Amino acid sequence: MTDVILSIRDAVKRYGETHALDRVDLDVAEGEFLTLLGPSGSGKTTLLTAVAGFTQLTAGTVSMRGTDITSLPPEKRGFGMVFQGYALFPTMTVAQNVGFPLKVRGKSKAEIAARVAECLDLVQMGRFADRMPQQLSGGQQQRVALARALSFHPPVLLLDEPLSALDKKLRADLQWELKALHEKLGVTFIYVTHDQEEALSMSDRIVILEGGRIQQEGAPEALYDAPRTDFVANFLGKSNFLDVTVAGHVPGGAACDLAGHPIEIASPAPPPVGAAARVALRPERIALGPEGGEGVPGRIAQVSYLGERAQLIVDTERLGPLLVSRPTWKAAIHPDAGLPVTLRWERDACVFLEAR
Amino acid sequence: MTSDKARYWLLALPALAVMAIFYIWPLVNIWAISVTEPVPGFGNYVQGAESQAVTTSFVITFRVAALTTVFCVILGYICAYAIANTIRRAKPLLIALVLLPFWVSVLIRSFSWIVLLGRSGIVNDALRDVGVIERPLRLMHNEFGVVLAMVHVMLPFAVLPLLANMRGISPAYTDAARGLGASELTAFRLVYLPQTLPGIGSAALLVFVLSLGFYITPALLGGGRVLMVSEYITYQIQEFLNWGLGSALSVALLVATALVLVIAGRFLNLKNALLERS
């Protein structure tokens, strides 16, 4: 385990009766790209602003490298921050914006000029130093905001939905850039987003929040492959939910009963025998086969063509409608609505969820 | 298209007619009188320029207007800042309080100041009763009283454009500045204040221009000792029936005001400053 740079203990934030944060514990490792992911109202932004110092916690502490910073004002914390909507100062040029954190720290003019040039080059905005922020496109403003937040060598960079105002294509490009920048600089990034794709593509670790609580945290693959709750299974990607009864344990899993049919589910720690359990099944893990043979019979009800993938809703008598996702180039079956099919999946495709 | 335009002009016609008959026509006449009475020529202007009383009156007018503007902008800025940054629910009430004086006639408000500041006014009586002073202070019939009452009358004209300006400034900027290491004061000075310069400009311009031609308050609080141009003109016309000089001074004041606007126009976007305030 690398060193912990930031640590949040028992953080509570109440607004009247509602808990924006409800006993949150979180450690952030030095140099990590950590994403706080959740729907609006989940507390992710509150957690970020509490770290930044804009939100005073009702209870709990924030400490940085062992020093309690809970009551420090934002300007004393020394974190870089990229705001939603960028908040570039409209009365200053790009260069003045980037130099602002250095200016308020009393650096010399020469030092500021050198560092500003360096930072603008880092985000490929060197040519725009003398422009005003209003003259830049959204993506360019985003880059300037990033350069400004990095100009004073902060140990931690806080990013509050920095890409949410941009169009999809630009967002995808900037994801690559952000990721590359993070690797190049080695600065700890704490990134807030409601966009699961952003979270999956960039993060070393994702923390999923809901209702002010941490639902689950882990590496993107780990979270995607082994969601613990319904919420996680459906928020990070999509899932089908099946209700099973555990009939017995087998090596590396459990033999279960799914709507009267036996099914084997791989699990390191399956629920006890006799328990009713809920499992999540990813749409892309379901294989679509021709009618007949072993598997769950069904009929394609709806097809949604997405370019590289197609999503299908397959009506089954046993399990109701199931969502299936398949690559469109695998044209063994041309999926048309009304076509009878058989659905199969591997024993490790299903994941047991925690009982609610 | 053209018929639509014509219809809208038709709607504006009554107002235009009122302006033309009751404003522009008399104004043209004033211009005419200033160069025809009592004899044709620029004699009135020459007389005005050479008269010590007239030049003094102009100096007083500009000085009082400037002082009023400075105090109004400072007080108005603080007031507008408080309103713009207070909790949202209190805003309508606070704005109503700023507008409240408009419901009371300027005349009444100026007389109220006389009640307060007079020789045996409330302030002097109170100070004497407490024993701070023995003889009443001269609080009016001087520039102090005039400026004090004018600041009171003009304050809403400073608050409103400043407020309109400040309401357009997202609190995110100050937050961003603080997040990047600026103290509250530095964030205000380097980030907030520069964004309110247009508001300060339009507030100052509005107050200054209105103050230049202000009559009631200076006349009442000045008591004939602080003779601003508008009062001087009234004297010329009503007391001395000197229409020629009175008209010439009116034209001079108008030109001076226009000059202020022209100079301000070099630094300010006048369209924004005077027209698009909300």
XYZ file of C-alpha atoms in Angstrom:
634
model
C 0.000 0.000 0.000
C 1.314 3.426 -0.947
C 1.226 6.333 1.491
C -2.098 7.883 2.368
C -2.204 11.572 1.426
C -5.749 12.421 2.436
C -7.918 10.775 4.943
C -11.554 11.418 5.712
C -12.965 10.033 8.937
C -16.602 9.741 9.926
C -17.612 12.685 7.761
C -21.177 13.857 8.332
C -22.862 16.802 6.651
C -26.455 17.566 7.509
C -28.661 20.164 5.860
C -31.603 20.301 8.241
C -32.933 16.760 8.309
C -31.212 15.486 5.169
C -27.816 13.848 5.327
C -25.677 14.994 2.408
C -22.887 12.884 3.893
C -23.547 10.097 6.346
C -20.478 8.751 8.169
C -18.101 8.592 5.251
C -14.628 7.082 5.710
C -12.161 7.353 2.888
C -8.401 7.188 2.409
C -6.786 8.581 -0.694
C -3.412 7.211 -1.684
C -0.527 9.391 -2.851
C -0.600 9.745 -6.655
C -3.923 8.003 -7.065
C -6.652 8.861 -9.589
C -9.717 8.537 -7.420
C -13.215 9.082 -8.768
C -16.257 9.896 -6.660
C -19.150 8.563 -8.687
C -22.838 8.899 -7.962
C -26.134 10.317 -9.146
C -27.068 13.905 -8.292
C -27.781 14.239 -4.602
C -25.504 11.337 -3.723
C -23.123 13.539 -1.746
C -20.154 13.300 -4.115
C -19.868 17.049 -4.618
C -20.402 17.697 -0.910
C -17.535 15.321 -0.164
C -15.282 17.114 -2.645
C -16.155 20.580 -1.359
C -15.573 19.349 2.191
C -12.083 18.271 1.147
C -11.597 21.620 -0.623
C -12.766 23.542 2.429
C -15.901 25.153 0.999
C -18.219 22.931 3.002
C -17.908 22.742 6.777
C -18.584 19.218 7.991
C -21.228 18.745 10.682
C -18.980 16.083 12.181
C -15.862 14.168 11.234
C -12.379 15.134 10.130
C -10.317 15.643 7.023
C -6.598 15.238 7.376
C -3.741 15.633 4.969
C -0.555 13.617 5.510
C -1.544 13.219 9.128
C -2.367 16.891 9.794
C -5.957 17.752 10.651
C -7.178 20.338 8.121
C -10.897 20.166 8.950
C -11.156 23.785 10.076
C -8.716 25.335 7.588
C -10.222 27.785 5.054
C -9.885 26.749 1.381
C -6.972 29.094 0.646
C -4.860 27.519 3.381
C -5.285 23.962 2.103
C -3.270 24.404 -1.052
C -5.234 22.053 -3.298
C -5.683 22.739 -6.977
C -9.287 22.826 -8.050
C -11.041 22.679 -11.404
C -14.592 23.914 -11.055
C -17.704 22.865 -12.853
C -18.100 25.594 -15.483
C -14.353 26.369 -15.004
C -14.854 29.766 -13.274
C -12.080 31.396 -15.284
C -11.814 35.018 -14.179
C -13.435 37.039 -16.982
C -11.393 40.189 -16.351
C -8.058 38.410 -16.762
C -6.267 36.982 -19.767
C -5.514 33.293 -20.019
C -1.966 33.899 -18.781
C -3.174 36.019 -15.840
C -5.664 33.319 -14.925
C -2.991 30.650 -14.900
C -0.628 32.937 -13.000
C -3.255 33.896 -10.407
C -2.386 31.220 -7.816
C 1.288 32.209 -8.113
C 0.513 35.910 -7.855
C -1.442 35.498 -4.618
C 1.492 33.464 -3.298
C 3.752 36.437 -3.887
C 5.959 34.911 -6.586
C 8.132 37.189 -8.709
C 6.983 38.290 -12.151
C 9.724 36.341 -13.905
C 8.945 33.186 -12.001
C 5.230 33.541 -12.770
C 5.852 34.127 -16.471
C 8.081 31.054 -16.740
C 5.706 28.778 -14.882
C 2.636 30.069 -16.791
C 4.322 29.314 -20.106
C 5.254 25.848 -18.858
C 1.702 25.092 -17.689
C 0.063 26.401 -20.843
C 2.395 24.239 -22.929
C 1.448 21.274 -20.782
C -2.172 21.636 -21.910
C -1.247 22.816 -25.437
C -2.659 26.298 -24.877
C 0.575 28.283 -25.255
C -0.717 30.136 -28.300
C -3.714 31.494 -26.401
C -1.893 33.160 -23.488
C -3.125 36.663 -24.306
C -6.726 35.777 -25.093
C -9.612 36.475 -22.757
C -11.475 33.414 -21.451
C -14.688 34.442 -23.238
C -12.885 34.106 -26.565
C -12.139 30.423 -25.994
C -14.212 27.341 -26.737
C -15.446 25.137 -23.905
C -12.664 22.613 -24.375
C -10.003 25.329 -24.409
C -11.424 26.912 -21.264
C -11.299 23.506 -19.648
C -7.592 23.199 -20.492
C -6.869 26.658 -19.097
C -8.740 25.828 -15.893
C -6.591 22.718 -15.611
C -3.373 24.663 -16.169
C -4.460 27.227 -13.560
C -5.184 24.526 -11.007
C -1.778 22.910 -11.599
C 0.376 26.035 -11.850
C 1.352 26.145 -8.165
C 2.345 22.451 -7.906
C -0.529 21.381 -5.650
C -0.146 17.928 -4.114
C -3.804 17.162 -4.819
C -5.992 18.227 -7.724
C -9.739 18.343 -7.127
C -11.937 18.169 -10.211
C -15.672 18.853 -9.981
C -17.380 17.413 -13.070
C -14.901 19.209 -15.312
C -16.110 17.620 -18.534
C -19.856 17.759 -18.003
C -20.372 20.918 -20.079
C -18.609 19.526 -23.145
C -19.964 17.516 -26.036
C -19.470 13.790 -26.130
C -16.631 13.606 -28.621
C -14.554 16.298 -26.912
C -15.234 14.646 -23.586
C -13.773 11.392 -24.848
C -10.628 13.166 -26.148
C -10.122 15.023 -22.887
C -10.489 11.798 -20.902
C -7.387 10.469 -22.635
C -5.558 13.728 -21.995
C -6.495 13.874 -18.334
C -5.376 10.325 -17.841
C -2.067 11.014 -19.597
C -1.568 14.194 -17.568
C -2.154 12.306 -14.355
C 0.440 9.707 -15.266
C 2.930 12.365 -16.324
C 2.620 14.554 -13.222
C 2.057 11.989 -10.525
C -0.315 14.392 -8.740
C -3.185 12.895 -6.768
C -6.471 13.462 -8.625
C -9.855 13.440 -6.923
C -12.461 13.522 -9.627
C -16.196 13.950 -9.193
C -18.569 12.792 -11.907
C -21.993 11.306 -12.470
C -20.822 9.763 -15.729
C -19.936 6.100 -15.254
C -18.013 5.915 -18.524
C -15.717 8.739 -17.403
C -15.224 6.989 -14.090
C -14.423 3.642 -15.665
C -12.079 4.978 -18.325
C -9.811 7.124 -16.142
C -9.802 5.999 -12.527
C -7.393 3.904 -10.537
C -10.164 3.544 -8.011
C -13.846 4.428 -8.019
C -15.904 5.269 -4.949
C -19.612 4.924 -5.575
C -21.802 7.127 -3.405
C -25.517 7.062 -2.894
C -27.635 8.848 -0.318
C -24.527 10.279 1.348
C -22.967 6.874 1.936
C -20.189 4.984 0.212
C -21.864 2.046 -1.512
C -18.737 0.348 -2.762
C -15.207 1.215 -3.732
C -12.602 -0.515 -5.832
C -10.778 -0.635 -9.133
C -13.018 -0.123 -12.171
C -12.830 -3.773 -13.291
C -13.438 -5.080 -9.799
C -16.495 -2.904 -9.354
C -17.886 -3.713 -12.736
C -17.344 -7.461 -12.416
C -18.366 -7.804 -8.800
C -20.976 -5.242 -7.793
C -22.163 -5.782 -4.244
C -25.563 -4.117 -4.414
C -28.413 -3.589 -6.883
C -27.530 0.071 -6.984
C -23.921 -0.490 -8.003
C -24.852 -3.214 -10.482
C -27.241 -0.878 -12.232
C -25.392 2.422 -11.880
C -22.084 1.147 -13.203
C -23.230 -0.320 -16.493
C -26.518 -2.163 -16.764
C -27.624 -5.413 -15.188
C -30.379 -7.957 -15.256
C -31.530 -9.053 -11.829
C -32.540 -12.651 -11.154
C -33.971 -14.151 -7.953
C -32.531 -17.560 -7.073
C -32.631 -19.996 -4.157
C -29.363 -21.590 -3.066
C -29.837 -25.399 -3.262
C -26.338 -26.483 -2.292
C -22.662 -25.552 -2.363
C -20.275 -26.862 -5.028
C -16.526 -26.195 -5.335
C -16.084 -22.504 -6.152
C -19.762 -21.695 -6.190
C -23.312 -22.720 -5.502
C -25.960 -24.830 -7.127
C -29.108 -22.762 -7.291
C -32.667 -22.933 -8.356
C -33.713 -20.306 -10.900
C -37.468 -20.309 -11.504
C -37.623 -24.087 -11.183
C -34.500 -24.829 -13.237
C -31.087 -25.739 -11.825
C -28.274 -23.304 -12.399
C -24.686 -23.130 -11.137
C -23.267 -19.790 -10.042
C -19.582 -19.195 -9.369
C -18.836 -17.342 -6.144
C -15.973 -17.262 -3.636
C -18.456 -16.951 -0.774
C -21.956 -18.005 -1.780
C -24.912 -17.384 0.555
C -25.939 -20.234 2.888
C -27.916 -23.190 1.567
C -31.629 -22.507 1.472
C -31.207 -18.740 1.273
C -33.075 -16.696 -1.301
C -30.618 -14.462 -3.138
C -30.509 -11.904 -5.863
C -27.937 -12.095 -8.608
C -26.869 -9.579 -11.211
C -26.269 -10.683 -14.777
C -24.547 -8.338 -17.234
C -26.330 -7.982 -20.600
C -23.104 -8.617 -22.542
C -22.500 -11.920 -20.729
C -25.662 -13.429 -22.194
C -25.049 -15.387 -25.382
C -27.748 -15.460 -27.994
C -28.282 -18.810 -29.734
C -30.756 -20.289 -32.204
C -33.991 -21.722 -30.888
C -33.751 -25.083 -29.103
C -31.150 -26.799 -26.977
C -30.111 -26.057 -23.420
C -30.718 -22.577 -22.024
C -33.523 -20.135 -21.446
C -35.924 -19.919 -24.413
C -37.255 -16.517 -25.364
C -38.326 -14.226 -28.146
C -36.713 -10.955 -29.203
C -39.132 -8.154 -28.311
C -37.150 -5.049 -29.195
C -33.863 -4.157 -30.837
C -31.905 -0.969 -30.245
C -29.031 -0.531 -32.681
C -26.098 1.433 -31.239
C -23.452 1.123 -33.945
C -20.776 -1.163 -32.560
C -23.291 -2.885 -30.311
C -26.955 -3.717 -30.368
C -29.136 -4.004 -27.297
C -32.048 -6.395 -27.332
C -34.913 -6.979 -24.999
C -35.705 -10.691 -25.001
C -39.004 -11.789 -23.488
C -38.675 -15.083 -21.631
C -41.458 -17.054 -20.027
C -39.285 -18.120 -17.094
C -37.531 -14.905 -16.179
C -39.526 -12.125 -17.798
C -37.805 -9.584 -20.089
C -33.989 -9.718 -20.146
C -31.625 -7.133 -21.555
C -29.013 -8.589 -23.902
C -26.131 -6.675 -25.430
C -24.102 -8.076 -28.313
C -21.529 -6.818 -30.805
C -23.160 -6.130 -34.123
C -20.310 -7.623 -36.155
C -21.029 -11.082 -34.730
C -23.733 -11.796 -37.222
C -24.368 -15.475 -36.469
C -27.955 -14.507 -35.900
C -29.444 -11.376 -37.327
C -31.520 -10.196 -34.431
C -34.949 -9.108 -35.533
C -37.918 -8.481 -33.304
C -40.079 -11.576 -33.062
C -37.215 -14.075 -33.600
C -37.285 -17.027 -31.153
C -33.871 -17.517 -29.465
C -32.168 -19.375 -26.630
C -30.163 -17.520 -23.978
C -27.109 -19.031 -22.274
C -24.415 -17.763 -19.944
C -21.317 -19.032 -18.163
C -21.434 -20.037 -14.523
C -19.268 -17.028 -13.598
C -21.536 -14.510 -15.355
C -23.871 -14.131 -12.382
C -22.842 -12.251 -9.245
C -24.532 -12.629 -5.869
C -25.749 -9.309 -4.459
C -26.051 -8.427 -0.807
C -29.512 -8.825 0.657
C -31.081 -5.400 1.203
C -42.124 43.464 -42.426
C -42.355 47.189 -43.225
C -45.994 47.399 -42.239
C -45.115 45.709 -38.932
C -42.446 48.314 -38.294
C -44.865 51.084 -39.170
C -47.379 49.696 -36.667
C -44.859 49.749 -33.859
C -43.900 53.318 -34.680
C -47.605 54.133 -34.513
C -47.676 52.762 -30.965
C -44.785 54.983 -29.984
C -46.413 58.031 -31.570
C -48.380 59.344 -28.545
C -45.275 59.284 -26.379
C -43.223 60.884 -29.128
C -45.840 63.581 -29.556
C -45.800 64.386 -25.837
C -42.010 64.553 -25.916
C -41.974 66.786 -28.976
C -44.623 69.211 -27.710
C -43.702 69.448 -24.051
C -39.988 68.765 -24.065
C -38.254 69.333 -27.356
C -40.239 72.399 -28.419
C -39.723 74.284 -25.108
C -36.068 73.291 -25.204
C -35.666 74.762 -28.669
C -37.333 77.913 -27.379
C -34.920 78.105 -24.470
C -32.031 77.863 -26.926
C -33.644 80.592 -28.966
C -34.289 82.850 -25.965
C -30.694 82.463 -24.812
C -29.442 84.118 -28.010
C -32.255 86.640 -28.584
C -33.123 88.178 -25.177
C -32.677 90.977 -24.427
C -30.682 91.596 -27.655
C -29.691 89.085 -30.353
C -26.192 87.623 -29.974
C -24.110 85.704 -27.461
C -24.189 88.457 -24.855
C -25.823 86.228 -22.246
C -23.089 83.616 -22.537
C -20.375 86.232 -22.299
C -22.068 87.739 -19.249
C -22.361 84.308 -17.649
C -18.733 83.452 -18.284
C -17.560 86.757 -16.863
C -19.796 86.674 -13.801
C -18.085 85.545 -10.628
C -21.436 84.340 -9.211
C -22.146 82.128 -12.218
C -18.725 80.470 -12.287
C -18.893 79.915 -8.511
C -22.289 78.312 -8.947
C -20.920 75.944 -11.585
C -17.981 75.023 -9.376
C -20.317 74.341 -6.427
C -22.603 72.292 -8.631
C -19.807 70.062 -9.887
C -18.259 69.756 -6.429
C -21.561 68.818 -4.744
C -22.395 66.384 -7.557
C -18.935 64.822 -7.309
C -19.096 64.459 -3.506
C -22.615 63.032 -3.724
C -21.405 60.570 -6.352
C -18.426 59.401 -4.302
C -20.484 58.804 -1.157
C -23.370 57.241 -3.058
C -21.080 54.802 -4.857
C -19.290 53.792 -1.650
C -22.484 53.361 0.391
C -24.375 51.904 -2.574
C -21.606 49.390 -3.213
C -21.717 48.113 0.350
C -25.504 47.960 0.282
C -25.675 46.208 -3.104
C -22.929 43.777 -2.071
C -24.864 42.844 1.035
C -28.079 42.329 -0.926
C -26.412 40.366 -3.725
C -24.644 38.039 -1.318
C -27.304 37.544 1.332
C -29.579 34.530 1.555
C -31.984 34.331 -1.343
C -35.167 34.581 0.706
C -34.259 37.973 2.161
C -33.479 39.552 -1.221
C -36.969 40.737 -2.283
C -37.448 42.421 1.107
C -34.080 44.171 0.953
C -34.676 45.378 -2.605
C -38.097 46.672 -1.529
C -36.395 48.614 1.257
C -34.078 50.232 -1.286
C -37.041 51.220 -3.444
C -39.195 52.396 -0.536
C -37.935 56.050 -0.608
C -39.289 56.374 -4.164
C -42.790 56.215 -2.700
C -42.148 59.378 -0.690
C -41.848 62.703 -2.494
C -38.376 64.235 -2.692
C -39.880 67.368 -1.200
C -41.033 65.526 1.914
C -37.701 63.777 2.253
C -35.843 67.077 2.010
C -38.095 68.728 4.587
C -37.465 65.759 6.866
C -33.779 66.589 6.693
C -34.570 70.165 7.740
C -36.462 68.796 10.735
C -33.411 66.720 11.584
C -30.625 69.191 10.876
C -32.114 72.613 11.693
C -30.786 74.922 14.441
C -33.336 73.497 16.835
C -33.686 70.299 14.880
C -33.728 66.839 16.391
C -29.991 66.276 16.063
C -28.959 69.591 17.601
C -31.536 69.309 20.412
C -30.437 65.830 21.247
C -26.748 66.757 21.279
C -27.430 69.784 23.472
C -29.580 67.800 25.903
C -26.855 65.224 26.253
C -24.403 68.022 26.838
C -22.039 67.350 23.981
C -22.488 70.846 22.567
C -23.510 74.205 23.992
C -24.500 76.072 20.875
C -26.263 74.409 17.930
C -24.017 73.151 15.131
C -24.562 74.377 11.612
C -25.659 71.210 9.959
C -27.545 72.733 7.039
C -27.518 75.803 4.845
C -24.054 74.633 3.891
C -22.561 72.027 1.580
C -22.506 69.424 4.334
C -26.304 69.466 4.650
C -26.819 69.556 0.911
C -24.505 66.631 0.238
C -25.953 64.616 3.129
C -29.516 65.000 1.887
C -28.530 64.448 -1.723
C -26.709 61.231 -0.890
C -29.909 60.077 0.776
C -32.032 60.923 -2.265
C -29.571 59.527 -4.812
C -28.562 56.334 -3.035
C -31.131 54.068 -4.749
C -29.813 55.221 -8.125
C -26.416 53.887 -7.125
C -27.663 50.683 -5.529
C -29.812 49.527 -8.444
C -27.217 49.448 -11.250
C -24.628 47.985 -8.870
C -27.053 45.314 -7.777
C -27.910 44.431 -11.374
C -24.178 44.084 -12.054
C -23.453 42.027 -8.944
C -26.347 39.665 -9.482
C -24.734 38.623 -12.725
C -21.513 37.577 -10.992
C -21.415 33.939 -10.044
C -20.152 33.208 -6.524
C -18.054 30.520 -8.211
C -15.401 33.121 -9.103
C -14.676 34.068 -5.511
C -14.765 30.412 -4.519
C -12.346 29.616 -7.326
C -10.003 32.392 -6.212
C -10.035 31.104 -2.646
C -9.602 27.523 -3.773
C -6.501 28.676 -5.637
C -4.982 30.269 -2.571
C -6.354 33.827 -2.318
C -7.595 35.109 1.041
C -11.135 36.495 1.164
C -9.836 40.055 0.838
C -7.479 39.233 -2.026
C -10.235 37.330 -3.819
C -12.479 40.370 -3.494
C -9.815 42.792 -4.662
C -8.448 40.817 -7.592
C -11.489 38.889 -8.775
C -14.751 40.413 -7.559
C -14.040 44.141 -7.652
C -12.805 44.185 -11.280
C -16.008 42.494 -12.350
C -18.088 45.220 -10.682
C -16.285 48.109 -12.412
C -19.054 48.415 -15.053
C -21.615 48.678 -12.236
C -19.543 51.288 -10.432
C -19.260 53.215 -13.692
C -22.963 53.258 -14.432
C -23.896 54.009 -10.806
C -21.462 56.934 -10.712
C -22.609 58.287 -14.052
C -26.290 58.064 -13.162
C -25.870 59.752 -9.786
C -23.539 62.429 -11.140
C -25.754 63.377 -14.076
C -28.895 63.449 -11.922
C -27.090 65.496 -9.254
C -25.906 68.126 -11.757
C -29.433 69.262 -12.486
C -30.947 68.603 -9.076
C -33.079 71.407 -7.670
C -35.358 70.711 -4.705
C -32.948 69.269 -2.173
C -30.083 71.747 -2.702
C -32.589 74.628 -2.680
C -34.143 73.555 0.634
C -31.015 72.363 2.455
C -28.770 75.040 0.959
C -31.058 77.841 2.102
C -29.730 80.152 -0.603
C -26.139 79.759 0.602
C -25.227 76.763 -1.568
C -26.388 78.041 -4.912
C -26.304 75.239 -7.482
C -26.846 76.072 -11.137
C -30.464 74.922 -11.304
C -31.369 77.144 -8.356
C -29.382 80.018 -9.848
C -31.388 79.699 -13.046
C -34.643 79.776 -11.089
C -33.515 82.987 -9.391
C -32.657 84.608 -12.702
C -36.017 83.789 -14.243
C -38.405 84.078 -11.281
C -36.845 86.870 -9.269
C -35.067 88.986 -11.867
C -37.140 88.008 -14.912
C -33.799 87.714 -16.677
C -34.905 85.095 -19.206
C -31.905 85.604 -21.402
C -29.259 84.741 -18.800
C -31.424 82.020 -17.257
C -31.823 80.318 -20.627
C -28.144 80.658 -21.418
C -27.233 78.983 -18.111
C -29.741 76.183 -18.829
C -28.072 75.580 -22.166
C -24.655 75.670 -20.508
C -25.753 73.079 -17.924
C -27.189 70.890 -20.674
C -23.964 71.110 -22.642
C -21.908 70.386 -19.523
C -24.010 67.306 -18.801
C -23.688 66.155 -22.398
C -19.951 66.654 -22.123
C -19.835 64.433 -19.025
C -21.706 61.731 -20.942
C -19.360 62.025 -23.905
C -16.298 61.727 -21.675
C -17.867 58.837 -19.752
C -18.671 57.188 -23.080
C -14.957 56.868 -23.747
C -14.554 54.664 -20.674
C -17.970 53.066 -20.299
C -20.370 51.205 -22.488
C -23.165 53.792 -22.187
C -25.776 51.516 -23.688
C -25.137 49.001 -20.931
C -24.649 51.622 -18.265
C -27.885 53.534 -18.799
C -30.304 51.310 -20.665
C -29.837 47.644 -19.831
C -29.725 47.773 -16.120
C -31.920 44.820 -15.143
